[in-house]
Structures are given as structure tokens and as C-alpha cells.
CSV table of C-alpha atoms in Angstrom, one decimal:
chain,number,residue,atom,x,y,z
A,1,MET,CA,-51.1,-43.3,-90.7
A,2,SER,CA,-47.2,-43.2,-92.4
A,3,ILE,CA,-44.3,-45.5,-90.4
A,4,MET,CA,-41.9,-44.1,-89.4
A,5,LYS,CA,-38.5,-45.5,-90.9
A,6,THR,CA,-35.6,-45.5,-88.8
A,7,ARG,CA,-32.1,-46.6,-88.8
A,8,ASN,CA,-30.4,-48.3,-86.3
A,9,ILE,CA,-25.6,-46.5,-86.1
A,10,PRO,CA,-24.8,-47.4,-82.5
A,11,PRO,CA,-21.3,-45.6,-81.9
A,12,ARG,CA,-17.9,-47.2,-82.8
A,13,ALA,CA,-16.5,-47.7,-79.6
A,14,GLY,CA,-12.9,-47.3,-80.0
A,15,MET,CA,-13.4,-43.5,-81.7
A,16,LEU,CA,-16.4,-42.9,-79.5
A,17,ILE,CA,-14.1,-43.3,-76.1
A,18,GLU,CA,-11.2,-41.3,-78.4
A,19,SER,CA,-13.1,-38.3,-78.4
A,20,LEU,CA,-14.4,-38.6,-74.9
A,21,ARG,CA,-11.0,-38.7,-73.8
A,22,GLY,CA,-10.7,-34.7,-74.5
A,23,LEU,CA,-12.9,-33.6,-72.5
A,24,GLY,CA,-10.2,-31.7,-71.1
A,25,TYR,CA,-9.1,-33.2,-67.4
A,26,THR,CA,-5.8,-32.7,-65.2
A,27,THR,CA,-4.7,-35.6,-64.0
A,28,ALA,CA,-5.7,-33.6,-60.4
A,29,THR,CA,-8.9,-33.5,-61.2
A,30,ALA,CA,-9.8,-37.0,-63.0
A,31,VAL,CA,-8.4,-38.2,-59.7
A,32,ALA,CA,-10.6,-35.7,-57.6
A,33,ASP,CA,-13.5,-37.7,-59.8
A,34,ILE,CA,-12.6,-41.2,-59.3
A,35,ILE,CA,-12.7,-39.1,-55.2
A,36,ASP,CA,-16.2,-38.8,-55.7
A,37,ASN,CA,-17.5,-42.0,-56.1
A,38,SER,CA,-15.7,-43.1,-53.2
A,39,ILE,CA,-17.2,-40.0,-51.2
A,40,SER,CA,-20.1,-41.4,-52.7
A,41,ALA,CA,-20.2,-44.6,-51.3
A,42,GLU,CA,-19.4,-44.1,-47.6
A,43,ALA,CA,-16.2,-44.3,-47.8
A,44,ARG,CA,-14.1,-43.3,-44.6
A,45,THR,CA,-10.3,-44.1,-46.4
A,46,VAL,CA,-8.8,-43.0,-49.3
A,47,ASP,CA,-5.6,-43.7,-51.1
A,48,VAL,CA,-4.1,-42.8,-53.3
A,49,HIS,CA,-0.9,-44.9,-55.1
A,50,VAL,CA,1.0,-43.3,-57.8
A,51,GLU,CA,4.3,-45.6,-58.7
A,52,TRP,CA,7.0,-44.7,-61.3
A,53,ALA,CA,8.0,-47.2,-63.5
A,54,GLY,CA,8.4,-44.8,-66.5
A,55,THR,CA,5.7,-46.3,-69.7
A,56,ASP,CA,4.4,-49.0,-67.3
A,57,SER,CA,3.9,-46.4,-64.6
A,58,TRP,CA,0.3,-46.8,-62.6
A,59,ILE,CA,-2.2,-45.0,-59.8
A,60,ARG,CA,-4.3,-47.1,-58.0
A,61,ILE,CA,-6.9,-45.5,-55.5
A,62,THR,CA,-8.1,-47.2,-52.5
A,63,ASP,CA,-11.5,-47.3,-51.4
A,64,ASP,CA,-13.0,-48.9,-47.8
A,65,GLY,CA,-16.7,-47.5,-49.8
A,66,CYS,CA,-19.6,-50.4,-49.3
A,67,GLY,CA,-18.5,-51.5,-52.9
A,68,MET,CA,-20.4,-53.3,-55.9
A,69,ASP,CA,-21.3,-56.7,-56.2
A,70,ASP,CA,-21.2,-58.0,-60.0
A,71,ALA,CA,-24.1,-56.2,-61.5
A,72,GLU,CA,-23.6,-52.5,-59.5
A,73,LEU,CA,-20.0,-52.5,-60.8
A,74,GLU,CA,-21.5,-53.6,-64.9
A,75,LYS,CA,-23.2,-51.1,-64.0
A,76,ALA,CA,-21.2,-48.8,-63.1
A,77,MET,CA,-18.8,-49.9,-66.0
A,78,GLN,CA,-21.5,-48.5,-68.2
A,79,LEU,CA,-21.2,-45.6,-70.6
A,80,GLY,CA,-25.1,-43.3,-69.8
A,81,ALA,CA,-25.6,-45.7,-67.2
A,82,SER,CA,-27.7,-43.4,-65.5
A,83,ASP,CA,-29.7,-40.4,-66.4
A,84,PRO,CA,-28.6,-36.9,-65.0
A,85,ARG,CA,-31.9,-36.0,-65.0
A,86,HIS,CA,-33.5,-38.7,-62.1
A,87,THR,CA,-33.7,-37.7,-58.7
A,88,ARG,CA,-30.4,-38.8,-56.8
A,89,ARG,CA,-29.7,-39.1,-52.7
A,90,PRO,CA,-29.0,-36.1,-51.5
A,91,ASP,CA,-24.9,-36.6,-50.7
A,92,ASP,CA,-24.6,-37.9,-53.9
A,93,LEU,CA,-21.5,-35.8,-55.7
A,94,GLY,CA,-22.2,-37.3,-58.9
A,95,ARG,CA,-25.2,-36.8,-62.1
A,96,PHE,CA,-23.9,-38.4,-64.8
A,97,GLY,CA,-23.1,-40.9,-64.4
A,98,MET,CA,-19.6,-40.9,-66.6
A,99,GLY,CA,-16.9,-39.5,-63.9
A,100,LEU,CA,-15.4,-43.1,-63.3
A,101,LYS,CA,-15.1,-44.0,-67.1
A,102,THR,CA,-14.2,-40.3,-69.2
A,103,ALA,CA,-11.8,-39.0,-66.0
A,104,SER,CA,-10.1,-42.7,-65.5
A,105,PHE,CA,-9.8,-42.7,-69.9
A,106,SER,CA,-9.3,-39.0,-69.9
A,107,GLN,CA,-5.3,-40.2,-68.1
A,108,ALA,CA,-4.9,-44.0,-69.2
A,109,ARG,CA,-5.6,-46.5,-71.4
A,110,ALA,CA,-6.4,-49.4,-69.6
A,111,LEU,CA,-9.2,-49.2,-66.4
A,112,THR,CA,-9.7,-52.0,-64.0
A,113,VAL,CA,-12.3,-51.3,-61.3
A,114,HIS,CA,-11.8,-54.6,-58.4
A,115,SER,CA,-15.1,-54.1,-56.4
A,116,ARG,CA,-16.7,-56.0,-53.1
A,117,ARG,CA,-20.2,-55.3,-51.7
A,118,ALA,CA,-19.9,-57.0,-47.7
A,119,GLY,CA,-21.2,-60.6,-47.9
A,120,ARG,CA,-21.3,-60.8,-51.6
A,121,ALA,CA,-18.9,-62.4,-54.2
A,122,PRO,CA,-16.3,-59.8,-55.1
A,123,ALA,CA,-15.8,-58.6,-59.1
A,124,CYS,CA,-13.6,-57.0,-61.2
A,125,LEU,CA,-13.9,-55.9,-64.5
A,126,ARG,CA,-11.6,-54.2,-67.2
A,127,TRP,CA,-11.9,-51.4,-70.2
A,128,ASP,CA,-9.3,-52.0,-72.2
A,129,LEU,CA,-8.6,-49.0,-75.2
A,130,ASP,CA,-6.1,-51.3,-77.4
A,131,VAL,CA,-9.0,-53.6,-77.5
A,132,LEU,CA,-11.9,-51.7,-78.4
A,133,GLU,CA,-9.7,-49.4,-81.3
A,134,GLY,CA,-9.0,-52.1,-82.8
A,135,ARG,CA,-13.9,-53.1,-83.4
A,136,THR,CA,-15.7,-52.0,-86.5
A,137,GLY,CA,-17.9,-53.1,-85.3
A,138,ALA,CA,-20.7,-52.2,-83.0
A,139,ASP,CA,-19.8,-54.4,-79.8
A,140,TRP,CA,-18.9,-53.4,-76.3
A,141,PRO,CA,-15.7,-56.4,-75.0
A,142,LEU,CA,-16.0,-55.2,-71.3
A,143,ILE,CA,-13.4,-57.9,-70.3
A,144,GLU,CA,-13.1,-59.6,-66.7
A,145,GLY,CA,-10.7,-59.5,-64.5
A,146,PRO,CA,-7.7,-57.3,-64.5
A,147,ARG,CA,-4.5,-57.5,-67.6
A,148,PRO,CA,-2.4,-60.7,-66.8
A,149,GLY,CA,0.5,-59.7,-64.3
A,150,SER,CA,-1.8,-57.1,-62.9
A,151,GLU,CA,-3.0,-58.9,-59.7
A,152,GLU,CA,-0.5,-57.6,-57.2
A,153,ARG,CA,-1.4,-53.7,-58.6
A,154,LEU,CA,-5.0,-53.7,-57.7
A,155,GLY,CA,-3.5,-54.6,-53.8
A,156,THR,CA,-6.8,-56.1,-52.4
A,157,GLY,CA,-5.7,-57.2,-49.3
A,158,ASN,CA,-7.9,-58.2,-46.9
A,159,ALA,CA,-10.4,-60.6,-49.2
A,160,ASP,CA,-13.3,-60.3,-46.7
A,161,ALA,CA,-14.0,-56.5,-46.1
A,162,SER,CA,-15.5,-54.2,-48.3
A,163,GLY,CA,-14.5,-52.1,-51.1
A,164,THR,CA,-13.6,-50.8,-54.7
A,165,VAL,CA,-10.2,-50.7,-55.8
A,166,VAL,CA,-9.6,-48.2,-59.2
A,167,LEU,CA,-6.4,-48.8,-61.2
A,168,TRP,CA,-5.0,-46.4,-63.9
A,169,GLU,CA,-2.5,-48.4,-66.1
A,170,ASP,CA,-0.8,-47.2,-69.3
A,171,LEU,CA,-0.9,-43.9,-68.4
A,172,ASP,CA,0.1,-43.3,-72.1
A,173,ARG,CA,-2.1,-39.0,-71.2
A,174,ILE,CA,0.3,-38.1,-68.3
A,175,VAL,CA,3.8,-39.9,-69.0
A,176,THR,CA,4.3,-39.1,-72.5
A,177,PRO,CA,7.5,-38.9,-74.6
A,178,GLY,CA,10.3,-36.7,-72.3
A,179,PHE,CA,8.0,-37.5,-69.7
A,180,THR,CA,10.8,-38.5,-66.6
A,181,SER,CA,10.6,-38.6,-62.0
A,182,ASP,CA,11.1,-35.7,-62.1
A,183,ASP,CA,7.9,-34.5,-63.7
A,184,LEU,CA,5.9,-37.3,-61.7
A,185,PHE,CA,6.9,-36.2,-59.3
A,186,GLU,CA,6.1,-32.6,-59.6
A,187,ALA,CA,3.0,-34.0,-60.8
A,188,LEU,CA,2.4,-35.4,-57.7
A,189,GLU,CA,2.1,-32.3,-55.6
A,190,THR,CA,-0.2,-30.5,-57.8
A,191,LEU,CA,-2.2,-33.5,-57.6
A,192,GLU,CA,-2.2,-32.9,-53.7
A,193,ARG,CA,-3.1,-29.0,-53.9
A,194,HIS,CA,-5.6,-30.0,-55.9
A,195,LEU,CA,-7.4,-33.0,-53.7
A,196,ALA,CA,-6.3,-30.7,-50.0
A,197,MET,CA,-8.6,-27.4,-51.8
A,198,VAL,CA,-11.5,-29.3,-53.6
A,199,PHE,CA,-11.7,-31.9,-50.3
A,200,HIS,CA,-10.8,-29.4,-47.3
A,201,ARG,CA,-14.5,-29.2,-45.8
A,202,LEU,CA,-14.8,-33.3,-46.0
A,203,ILE,CA,-11.5,-34.5,-44.5
A,204,GLY,CA,-10.3,-35.2,-41.3
A,205,THR,CA,-12.0,-37.9,-38.8
A,206,GLY,CA,-15.4,-36.2,-37.7
A,207,SER,CA,-18.3,-37.4,-39.6
A,208,GLY,CA,-19.1,-37.8,-42.7
A,209,GLN,CA,-15.4,-37.0,-43.1
A,210,ILE,CA,-12.5,-38.9,-44.6
A,211,ASP,CA,-8.8,-39.9,-44.1
A,212,LEU,CA,-7.5,-39.3,-47.6
A,213,LYS,CA,-3.8,-40.3,-48.4
A,214,LEU,CA,-1.7,-40.0,-51.2
A,215,ASN,CA,1.4,-42.1,-51.4
A,216,GLY,CA,1.2,-43.2,-48.0
A,217,LYS,CA,1.1,-39.4,-46.7
A,218,ARG,CA,-2.1,-37.8,-45.4
A,219,VAL,CA,-3.1,-34.9,-47.4
A,220,LYS,CA,-3.9,-31.8,-45.0
A,221,PRO,CA,-7.6,-29.4,-45.8
A,222,TRP,CA,-6.6,-26.2,-47.6
A,223,ASP,CA,-8.9,-23.9,-46.5
A,224,PRO,CA,-9.6,-21.1,-48.9
A,225,PHE,CA,-11.3,-18.7,-46.6
A,226,LEU,CA,-9.2,-19.0,-43.0
A,227,MET,CA,-12.1,-19.8,-41.0
A,228,GLY,CA,-11.9,-18.0,-37.3
A,229,ASN,CA,-8.8,-16.0,-38.2
A,230,LEU,CA,-8.8,-12.9,-35.9
A,231,SER,CA,-6.8,-10.5,-38.7
A,232,LYS,CA,-9.1,-11.0,-41.4
A,233,ARG,CA,-11.5,-8.1,-42.3
A,234,LEU,CA,-14.7,-9.9,-43.0
A,235,GLU,CA,-16.2,-13.4,-41.9
A,236,SER,CA,-20.4,-12.5,-42.7
A,237,LEU,CA,-22.9,-15.2,-41.0
A,238,GLU,CA,-24.5,-17.7,-43.4
A,239,TYR,CA,-27.3,-16.5,-45.7
A,240,SER,CA,-29.5,-17.8,-47.3
A,241,LEU,CA,-30.6,-16.8,-50.7
A,242,LEU,CA,-34.5,-15.1,-51.1
A,243,GLY,CA,-36.2,-18.3,-53.0
A,244,ALA,CA,-33.4,-20.2,-53.2
A,245,PRO,CA,-33.1,-21.3,-49.0
A,246,GLU,CA,-31.0,-24.1,-49.3
A,247,VAL,CA,-28.5,-22.0,-51.8
A,248,ARG,CA,-26.5,-20.7,-48.8
A,249,VAL,CA,-23.9,-17.6,-48.7
A,250,GLN,CA,-21.4,-16.6,-46.6
A,251,MET,CA,-18.3,-13.5,-47.4
A,252,HIS,CA,-14.8,-13.7,-46.7
A,253,VAL,CA,-12.1,-11.0,-47.1
A,254,LEU,CA,-8.7,-12.0,-46.3
A,255,PRO,CA,-5.8,-10.1,-44.2
A,256,HIS,CA,-3.6,-7.7,-45.6
A,257,LYS,CA,-0.2,-9.4,-46.7
A,258,ASP,CA,0.8,-7.4,-43.8
A,259,ARG,CA,-1.1,-8.6,-41.4
A,260,PHE,CA,-0.2,-12.3,-42.0
A,261,GLU,CA,3.0,-13.3,-39.4
A,262,THR,CA,4.8,-15.3,-41.5
A,263,LEU,CA,5.2,-14.3,-45.5
A,264,ALA,CA,5.0,-18.5,-46.0
A,265,GLU,CA,1.4,-18.3,-43.6
A,266,PHE,CA,0.7,-16.0,-46.3
A,267,GLU,CA,2.1,-17.7,-50.1
A,268,ALA,CA,-0.3,-20.8,-48.5
A,269,ALA,CA,-3.0,-18.8,-48.1
A,270,ALA,CA,-3.0,-18.0,-51.6
A,271,GLY,CA,-4.0,-21.0,-52.6
A,272,PRO,CA,-3.0,-23.3,-55.8
A,273,ASP,CA,-3.7,-20.7,-58.2
A,274,GLY,CA,-2.5,-17.8,-56.8
A,275,TRP,CA,-4.3,-14.5,-54.7
A,276,THR,CA,-5.9,-13.4,-57.7
A,277,SER,CA,-6.9,-16.7,-59.0
A,278,GLN,CA,-9.0,-17.6,-56.2
A,279,GLN,CA,-10.8,-14.7,-56.1
A,280,GLY,CA,-14.6,-14.5,-56.2
A,281,PHE,CA,-17.5,-18.0,-56.1
A,282,HIS,CA,-16.1,-20.5,-55.0
A,283,ILE,CA,-19.1,-22.9,-55.3
A,284,TYR,CA,-19.9,-26.5,-53.0
A,285,ARG,CA,-21.8,-29.3,-53.9
A,286,ASN,CA,-22.4,-31.6,-50.5
A,287,ARG,CA,-19.3,-29.2,-49.0
A,288,ARG,CA,-17.3,-30.5,-52.4
A,289,LEU,CA,-15.6,-27.7,-54.0
A,290,LEU,CA,-16.9,-27.4,-57.5
A,291,ALA,CA,-15.8,-24.5,-58.9
A,292,VAL,CA,-13.7,-21.0,-58.2
A,293,SER,CA,-16.2,-19.3,-60.7
A,294,GLY,CA,-14.6,-15.7,-60.2
A,295,TRP,CA,-16.8,-13.7,-60.0
A,296,LEU,CA,-19.8,-15.6,-62.2
A,297,ARG,CA,-19.9,-13.0,-65.0
A,298,LEU,CA,-21.8,-10.3,-63.0
A,299,GLY,CA,-20.3,-6.4,-63.1
A,300,GLU,CA,-22.3,-3.1,-63.5
A,301,ARG,CA,-23.2,-0.8,-65.9
A,302,GLY,CA,-22.5,-3.7,-68.6
A,303,ARG,CA,-19.4,-5.0,-67.9
A,304,GLN,CA,-18.0,-7.9,-65.7
A,305,TRP,CA,-16.2,-8.7,-63.5
A,306,PRO,CA,-12.6,-9.2,-64.0
A,307,ARG,CA,-10.4,-11.0,-61.5
A,308,ASP,CA,-8.5,-8.8,-60.9
A,309,GLU,CA,-5.6,-7.1,-57.6
A,310,ALA,CA,-7.8,-4.4,-56.6
A,311,HIS,CA,-10.4,-7.0,-55.0
A,312,ARG,CA,-8.2,-10.5,-54.6
A,313,LEU,CA,-8.9,-10.6,-50.8
A,314,ALA,CA,-12.7,-11.5,-51.0
A,315,ARG,CA,-13.9,-15.1,-51.5
A,316,ILE,CA,-17.4,-16.2,-51.2
A,317,ARG,CA,-18.3,-19.6,-50.0
A,318,LEU,CA,-21.4,-20.0,-51.8
A,319,ASP,CA,-23.4,-24.0,-50.9
A,320,ILE,CA,-26.2,-26.1,-53.6
A,321,PRO,CA,-27.6,-29.4,-53.5
A,322,ASN,CA,-27.4,-31.4,-55.9
A,323,THR,CA,-31.3,-31.0,-56.8
A,324,MET,CA,-30.1,-27.9,-58.9
A,325,ASP,CA,-27.1,-29.3,-60.6
A,326,SER,CA,-29.4,-28.8,-64.2
A,327,GLU,CA,-30.8,-25.0,-62.5
A,328,TRP,CA,-26.8,-24.4,-62.6
A,329,ASN,CA,-25.5,-25.7,-65.6
A,330,ILE,CA,-22.7,-27.6,-63.7
A,331,ASN,CA,-21.0,-29.8,-66.3
A,332,VAL,CA,-19.3,-32.7,-66.2
A,333,LEU,CA,-15.9,-32.6,-65.0
A,334,LYS,CA,-17.3,-30.2,-62.9
A,335,SER,CA,-15.6,-27.4,-63.1
A,336,THR,CA,-17.7,-24.9,-64.3
A,337,ALA,CA,-21.0,-23.0,-62.5
A,338,SER,CA,-23.9,-20.7,-63.7
A,339,PRO,CA,-26.5,-18.9,-61.8
A,340,PRO,CA,-30.0,-18.7,-62.6
A,341,VAL,CA,-31.2,-15.7,-63.6
A,342,ARG,CA,-32.7,-15.5,-61.3
A,343,LEU,CA,-30.7,-15.2,-58.5
A,344,ARG,CA,-28.1,-13.5,-60.1
A,345,PRO,CA,-29.6,-9.7,-58.4
A,346,GLN,CA,-29.2,-11.3,-54.4
A,347,LEU,CA,-25.6,-12.6,-55.9
A,348,LEU,CA,-24.8,-9.2,-56.8
A,349,ARG,CA,-25.4,-7.0,-54.1
A,350,LEU,CA,-23.2,-9.9,-51.9
A,351,ALA,CA,-20.4,-9.7,-54.3
A,352,ARG,CA,-20.8,-6.2,-54.6
A,353,GLU,CA,-20.0,-5.0,-50.9
A,354,ALA,CA,-17.6,-8.4,-50.3
A,355,ARG,CA,-15.1,-6.7,-53.0
A,356,GLU,CA,-16.1,-3.0,-51.7
A,357,ILE,CA,-14.8,-4.4,-48.6
A,358,ALA,CA,-11.6,-5.9,-50.5
A,359,ARG,CA,-10.3,-3.4,-51.7
A,360,THR,CA,-10.3,-0.7,-49.3
A,361,VAL,CA,-8.3,-4.0,-47.4
A,362,TYR,CA,-5.9,-4.3,-50.2
A,363,ALA,CA,-5.5,-0.3,-51.2
A,364,PHE,CA,-4.7,0.7,-46.9
A,365,ARG,CA,-2.6,-2.1,-46.7
A,366,GLY,CA,-5.0,-4.0,-43.9
A,367,ARG,CA,-6.1,-1.8,-41.8
A,368,LEU,CA,-9.0,1.5,-42.3
A,369,VAL,CA,-7.1,4.7,-42.9
A,370,SER,CA,-9.1,7.8,-41.7
A,371,ASP,CA,-8.9,11.4,-43.4
A,372,GLY,CA,-9.3,13.5,-40.5
A,373,ALA,CA,-5.7,14.0,-38.8
A,374,GLU,CA,-7.4,13.5,-35.5
A,375,SER,CA,-8.3,9.7,-36.0
A,376,LYS,CA,-6.2,7.3,-33.6
A,377,GLU,CA,-5.3,5.3,-36.8
A,378,GLY,CA,-2.7,7.7,-37.4
A,379,MET,CA,-1.8,9.9,-39.8
A,380,PRO,CA,-4.3,10.8,-42.7
A,381,ASP,CA,-3.3,8.9,-46.1
A,382,ILE,CA,-0.7,11.0,-47.8
A,383,TRP,CA,-3.0,10.0,-51.7
A,384,GLU,CA,-6.5,10.6,-51.6
A,385,ALA,CA,-8.7,9.0,-54.5
A,386,ILE,CA,-10.9,11.4,-56.7
A,387,LYS,CA,-13.7,10.1,-58.1
A,388,ARG,CA,-14.7,12.7,-61.7
A,389,THR,CA,-17.4,12.6,-62.6
A,390,SER,CA,-16.7,11.1,-65.9
A,391,GLY,CA,-16.6,8.2,-63.8
A,392,ALA,CA,-12.9,8.2,-63.9
A,393,THR,CA,-10.7,8.1,-60.7
A,394,ALA,CA,-8.2,10.5,-60.3
A,395,TYR,CA,-5.0,10.6,-57.5
A,396,ARG,CA,-4.5,13.7,-55.3
A,397,LEU,CA,-2.1,14.6,-52.9
A,398,SER,CA,-3.5,14.9,-49.5
A,399,ARG,CA,-3.4,18.7,-48.3
A,400,LYS,CA,-4.7,17.4,-45.0
A,401,HIS,CA,-1.6,15.5,-44.4
A,402,ASP,CA,0.6,16.8,-41.3
A,403,LEU,CA,4.5,18.0,-43.3
A,404,TYR,CA,2.1,18.7,-45.9
A,405,ARG,CA,0.8,22.0,-43.4
A,406,SER,CA,4.0,22.6,-41.8
A,407,VAL,CA,6.0,23.0,-44.6
A,408,MET,CA,3.9,25.1,-46.6
A,409,GLU,CA,3.4,27.3,-43.1
A,410,ARG,CA,7.6,27.5,-43.2
A,411,ALA,CA,7.2,28.3,-46.8
A,412,GLY,CA,7.0,31.7,-47.0
A,413,PRO,CA,7.7,32.6,-51.1
A,414,LEU,CA,8.1,29.2,-52.2
A,415,ALA,CA,5.1,27.7,-51.1
A,416,LYS,CA,4.0,28.6,-54.5
A,417,ASP,CA,7.4,27.0,-56.2
A,418,ILE,CA,5.7,23.6,-53.6
A,419,GLU,CA,2.4,24.0,-55.0
A,420,ALA,CA,3.6,23.7,-58.6
A,421,LEU,CA,6.1,21.4,-58.2
A,422,LEU,CA,2.9,18.5,-55.9
A,423,ARG,CA,0.5,19.0,-58.9
A,424,LEU,CA,3.5,18.6,-61.6
A,425,ILE,CA,4.1,14.7,-59.6
A,426,GLU,CA,-0.2,15.0,-58.9
A,427,GLY,CA,-0.1,15.1,-62.9
A,428,THR,CA,2.2,12.0,-64.1
A,429,VAL,CA,1.5,9.8,-61.6
A,430,PRO,CA,2.0,6.2,-63.6
A,431,VAL,CA,-0.7,4.5,-62.9
A,432,GLN,CA,-0.7,2.3,-66.1
A,433,ARG,CA,2.1,1.2,-65.7
A,434,ILE,CA,1.1,0.8,-62.1
A,435,TRP,CA,-1.0,-1.3,-63.6
A,436,LEU,CA,0.6,-2.8,-66.3
A,437,ASP,CA,3.5,-3.9,-64.2
A,438,THR,CA,1.0,-5.0,-60.9
A,439,ALA,CA,-0.8,-7.8,-64.0
A,440,ALA,CA,2.8,-9.1,-64.8
A,441,ASP,CA,4.1,-9.8,-61.7
A,442,ASP,CA,0.5,-11.2,-60.3
A,443,GLU,CA,1.6,-9.0,-57.1
A,444,PRO,CA,1.3,-5.2,-55.8
A,445,PRO,CA,4.0,-3.2,-56.1
A,446,VAL,CA,5.7,-2.4,-53.0
A,447,SER,CA,7.0,0.8,-51.4
A,448,ILE,CA,10.5,1.4,-52.0
A,449,LEU,CA,10.1,3.5,-48.0
A,450,ASP,CA,10.5,-0.8,-47.6
A,451,ASP,CA,13.6,-0.5,-48.6
A,452,GLU,CA,14.7,2.9,-47.1
A,453,PRO,CA,18.1,2.0,-44.6
A,454,ASP,CA,17.1,3.1,-41.0
A,455,PRO,CA,19.3,6.9,-40.9
A,456,ALA,CA,16.7,8.2,-44.1
A,457,LEU,CA,14.2,6.8,-42.3
A,458,VAL,CA,14.8,8.5,-39.2
A,459,GLU,CA,15.2,11.6,-41.0
A,460,MET,CA,12.1,11.0,-42.7
A,461,MET,CA,10.3,10.1,-39.3
A,462,GLU,CA,12.4,13.5,-37.1
A,463,ALA,CA,10.3,15.8,-40.2
A,464,MET,CA,7.1,14.6,-39.7
A,465,PHE,CA,7.7,14.3,-36.1
A,466,ASP,CA,8.7,18.0,-36.3
A,467,ALA,CA,6.1,18.9,-38.0
A,468,LEU,CA,3.2,17.2,-35.6
A,469,VAL,CA,4.9,18.3,-32.5
A,470,GLN,CA,5.7,22.6,-32.9
A,471,SER,CA,2.3,22.9,-36.1
A,472,ARG,CA,-0.1,20.8,-34.3
A,473,GLY,CA,0.4,21.3,-30.7
A,474,LEU,CA,1.2,17.8,-29.6
A,475,SER,CA,3.0,16.4,-27.4
A,476,GLU,CA,6.3,14.5,-27.7
A,477,ALA,CA,3.9,11.3,-26.4
A,478,GLU,CA,1.2,12.2,-28.8
A,479,ALA,CA,3.4,12.6,-32.2
A,480,ARG,CA,5.2,9.2,-31.3
A,481,GLU,CA,1.6,7.1,-31.0
A,482,ARG,CA,0.6,9.5,-34.3
A,483,LEU,CA,3.5,7.8,-36.2
A,484,SER,CA,3.3,4.1,-35.0
A,485,ARG,CA,0.3,4.3,-36.9
A,486,THR,CA,1.9,5.3,-39.7
A,487,ARG,CA,2.5,3.8,-42.1
A,488,PRO,CA,5.4,2.6,-43.4
A,489,PHE,CA,6.7,3.6,-39.9
A,490,ASP,CA,4.4,1.4,-38.1
A,491,LYS,CA,6.8,-0.7,-38.7
A,492,ARG,CA,9.4,-0.3,-36.4
A,493,PRO,CA,8.9,0.9,-33.1
A,494,ASP,CA,12.7,0.3,-32.6
A,495,LEU,CA,13.1,4.1,-34.2
A,496,ILE,CA,9.9,6.1,-33.3
A,497,ALA,CA,11.2,5.7,-29.7
A,498,GLY,CA,14.4,7.6,-29.9
A,499,LEU,CA,12.1,10.6,-31.2
A,500,GLY,CA,12.6,13.8,-29.4
A,501,SER,CA,14.8,12.0,-27.4
A,502,LYS,CA,18.1,14.9,-28.6
């Protein structure tokens, strides 16, 4: 029997840590990782404090959780202290046992953790990358106590209370050359928006929730689904997936811009990264948002669905348990996820339904318009979408529109020329230009009628009013009612009320 020959080549501490610093954390995602630990420690209050002092700036995250004794803290400070394959508590937000260290190293060169478990002596340990950097051997010196002069920064307060303080110093990945206090204020705004989104289902005063503060200010949750909003086109029941009953899904289609009472409400609903980026699946674990994953590489006819304007109102909440982290390929940063192959057909069906409804709401400015002129919804839409045999979509002017019918009835010998003009307009719709402008602006194109002066709007209204009364035989009251439900005139009831008064 041959003897296996081995060699012991432990990693060099300084070089390994520098490599881990490049995992891709932002300040916001790094702070969120630390707060995950506070939640797992059953904290009810978490306070994030960012202190500006130029290159000597620092960040402190304090919680009132169960805390750790010296042995527990030492294990928490060790890299790779837990096996991601092991079973964890159902409410545990971690997995790799790396978040405290990798998140902290990504932002700072000095990580100090002070913790106390009730009835135990407090413990304080520190990683200092300046100390590790000069080491050529295999030792990893973990330092006891804070940096000299940093004791007050820990702000431990009540020495008898349980809880943990995480202190970041020497913020070389944040306070880079040229970084000013203005940049810090901007970073704080980004951090607040991120925390409000990631922990929106955990922020509050109820059972299992936390009171989260940033520099003394309470972080208000941002709900990406506008739960309970009566203007939403869809807020489905919560579904369990077949074969994975612990996975829960709920579909939402948010209101069109026209259905928001104020522009501020519409902009707030867009989210930290804007409407287009927030569409698709929002994946949660234990009510904590892990990722806004778009359409999870789902699609049809061999093409993946992109994040696009037409479907930006669709948002799908997807909850998974932490027992499925490996199956869903949750990464160290908790920023990406990929569904198991066995669940993709169900997710595809749900996503297709949400996308179809979202596209309809987007196209018809927040409400459905019937193809029939007899509908109480208003006059039929002036444009019709025609699906060609090739699969492409073309657009034509509706020949069912009341004004078209009225004009053609009175056109006489000009009817042929009018029809030719309409076909020319249909054939030269700048679809590609509209698509490019929309992608660049991240907002749908606006109607030029939105800026039309009142006399011009009244002139168009009178033409349609006459068509409804004289050609369709409606009473004046019925014609006004029909126009009041027809865009873009539905926003001007004051002008509609005056029609027929002459």
C-alpha cells in the first residue's frame, strides 16, 4: 500500500485578505451584511453611525442582540468558521460564516468587534490588515482590544447590557483620494435607500421586527409592491410551488404613472435603481431581500426576457427558506440567485401572466380600453397593434374610431387621399427611434397633447364631440361622458363640461 505524500501550504494572511476585499461589496451591501448578523442575534434595535473625519472617518453598527462571550466571538472572527452545508436555524440570515469579515474588509482595514452575552464578561477582538500585511508566515494574529485611542468609538454604553458593536476604521475603500463630506452625504442617502429596501419587511415595531436607525434617524421601510394600493392592476394570492411548498410566490402589477396622485409618490415607487431595474422577481429569505433578479433568465422561443419598459410595472415576490440556499445558488454577497431547473416551468407561467398584465397597463396608461366603441370605457384607442405572421408587431390607425368614421362619411372625393395619407403615417411610425429614446431616457415618451394649449384641445374635443353626436347619434350628455373616459381628454373635465353649450 503506497503512502500518500502531502504538503502543508497555508495561505499568507495579508494576500488572502486583500483578495477577499475584491468580492464586490458596496458600502450599502456591506452594512446590510452586518445587520443580518444583528437580526440573527435576535436584536430589536440596530443603530448605524457614520462619522466623518476625513481619512480618520469611521462606521459603527450597534445592536442589542444576545451578544457573544469570548469563545463565541473568537469563532465569529475566524474565516471559514462554519460549514455552509450544515443545517442552520430557520431564521438564520447567514450561510458561509464569512459575512462579518468579508463585508468589513471590503470597506475598512481595521475591524473591531466588542460583544457581551448576558451574565458573561465582555469580549473585544480586532483584525488589523496593517498587522497582517507584513506577515510572511502562516500565523494570523487576532488582536485583543480596540486600537489605542478608539475606546470611545465603541460607545458600549451600559456595560451590563447584552449586544454587539462592530467598528470599522481606516475606511480606505470608502474615503479614497478626493472623497469629500458631500460624497459621504450622497453615500448615506444611497445606504438609507438600500437598507429601506432590503429590510422593508423587517423594519417596524411588531414581533420579529427591528428598529433600524442611521445616524439617529429611523429608516422607513420602502415597499416595492405597494401592498394594499387600490390602483394596482394585480395583487395576487400567495402561491406555493408544486414540489417545493416552502417556496412562496405573489404577483404584483403596479399602477401606471397616471394613477399616482402625485409625482413624488410615483418617483418613490420606482425604487433605488429606477422602474426598469426593479421589475421581475424579488427574492427573499426570512423576509430579507436577497436580490432583485429580473426575470431569472426565463424567456420564450429560446430568448431570455430583458428588463424593458413595457414590463417595468411587474414585480413578483418570491420567498425561499434558508435550507434551499445551495439549490438556489445564493452567493456570498447575497446578491444573486438562480432557481432550480425543476421549478422553472412554474415560475415561467407565473411570470408570463404578470408580464402580460403589466404590458397591458403600461400600453393603456393604467386602464384597459375596449376595442369596441360601445364600451362605457370611452372611445376606442386610435392605434391598434397588429401581430404579423412573422411574429413582429405592426401598428395601424383604428378604422373603428368615431372621428375617423365621421370624417370618412363626409370626405366625398377626398376619402381616397385621406386613406392614403393615413397609410403613409402608419408605414412610417418611427418605432426604432421611439425604442431608442425610451431606452436612453428610462421613461416612456410623452404625448405632445400633454402640452397642448386649451384652445387646441377644445378644437379637437369639439371635432370628436360632433362626430359622436351627429354621426353616432349619441346625446350631448352621452358624448361628454364618452369623452370624459377618453385619453388625453379625461384629465380636462373642465373643458369637456363646456362642449355643446354654444
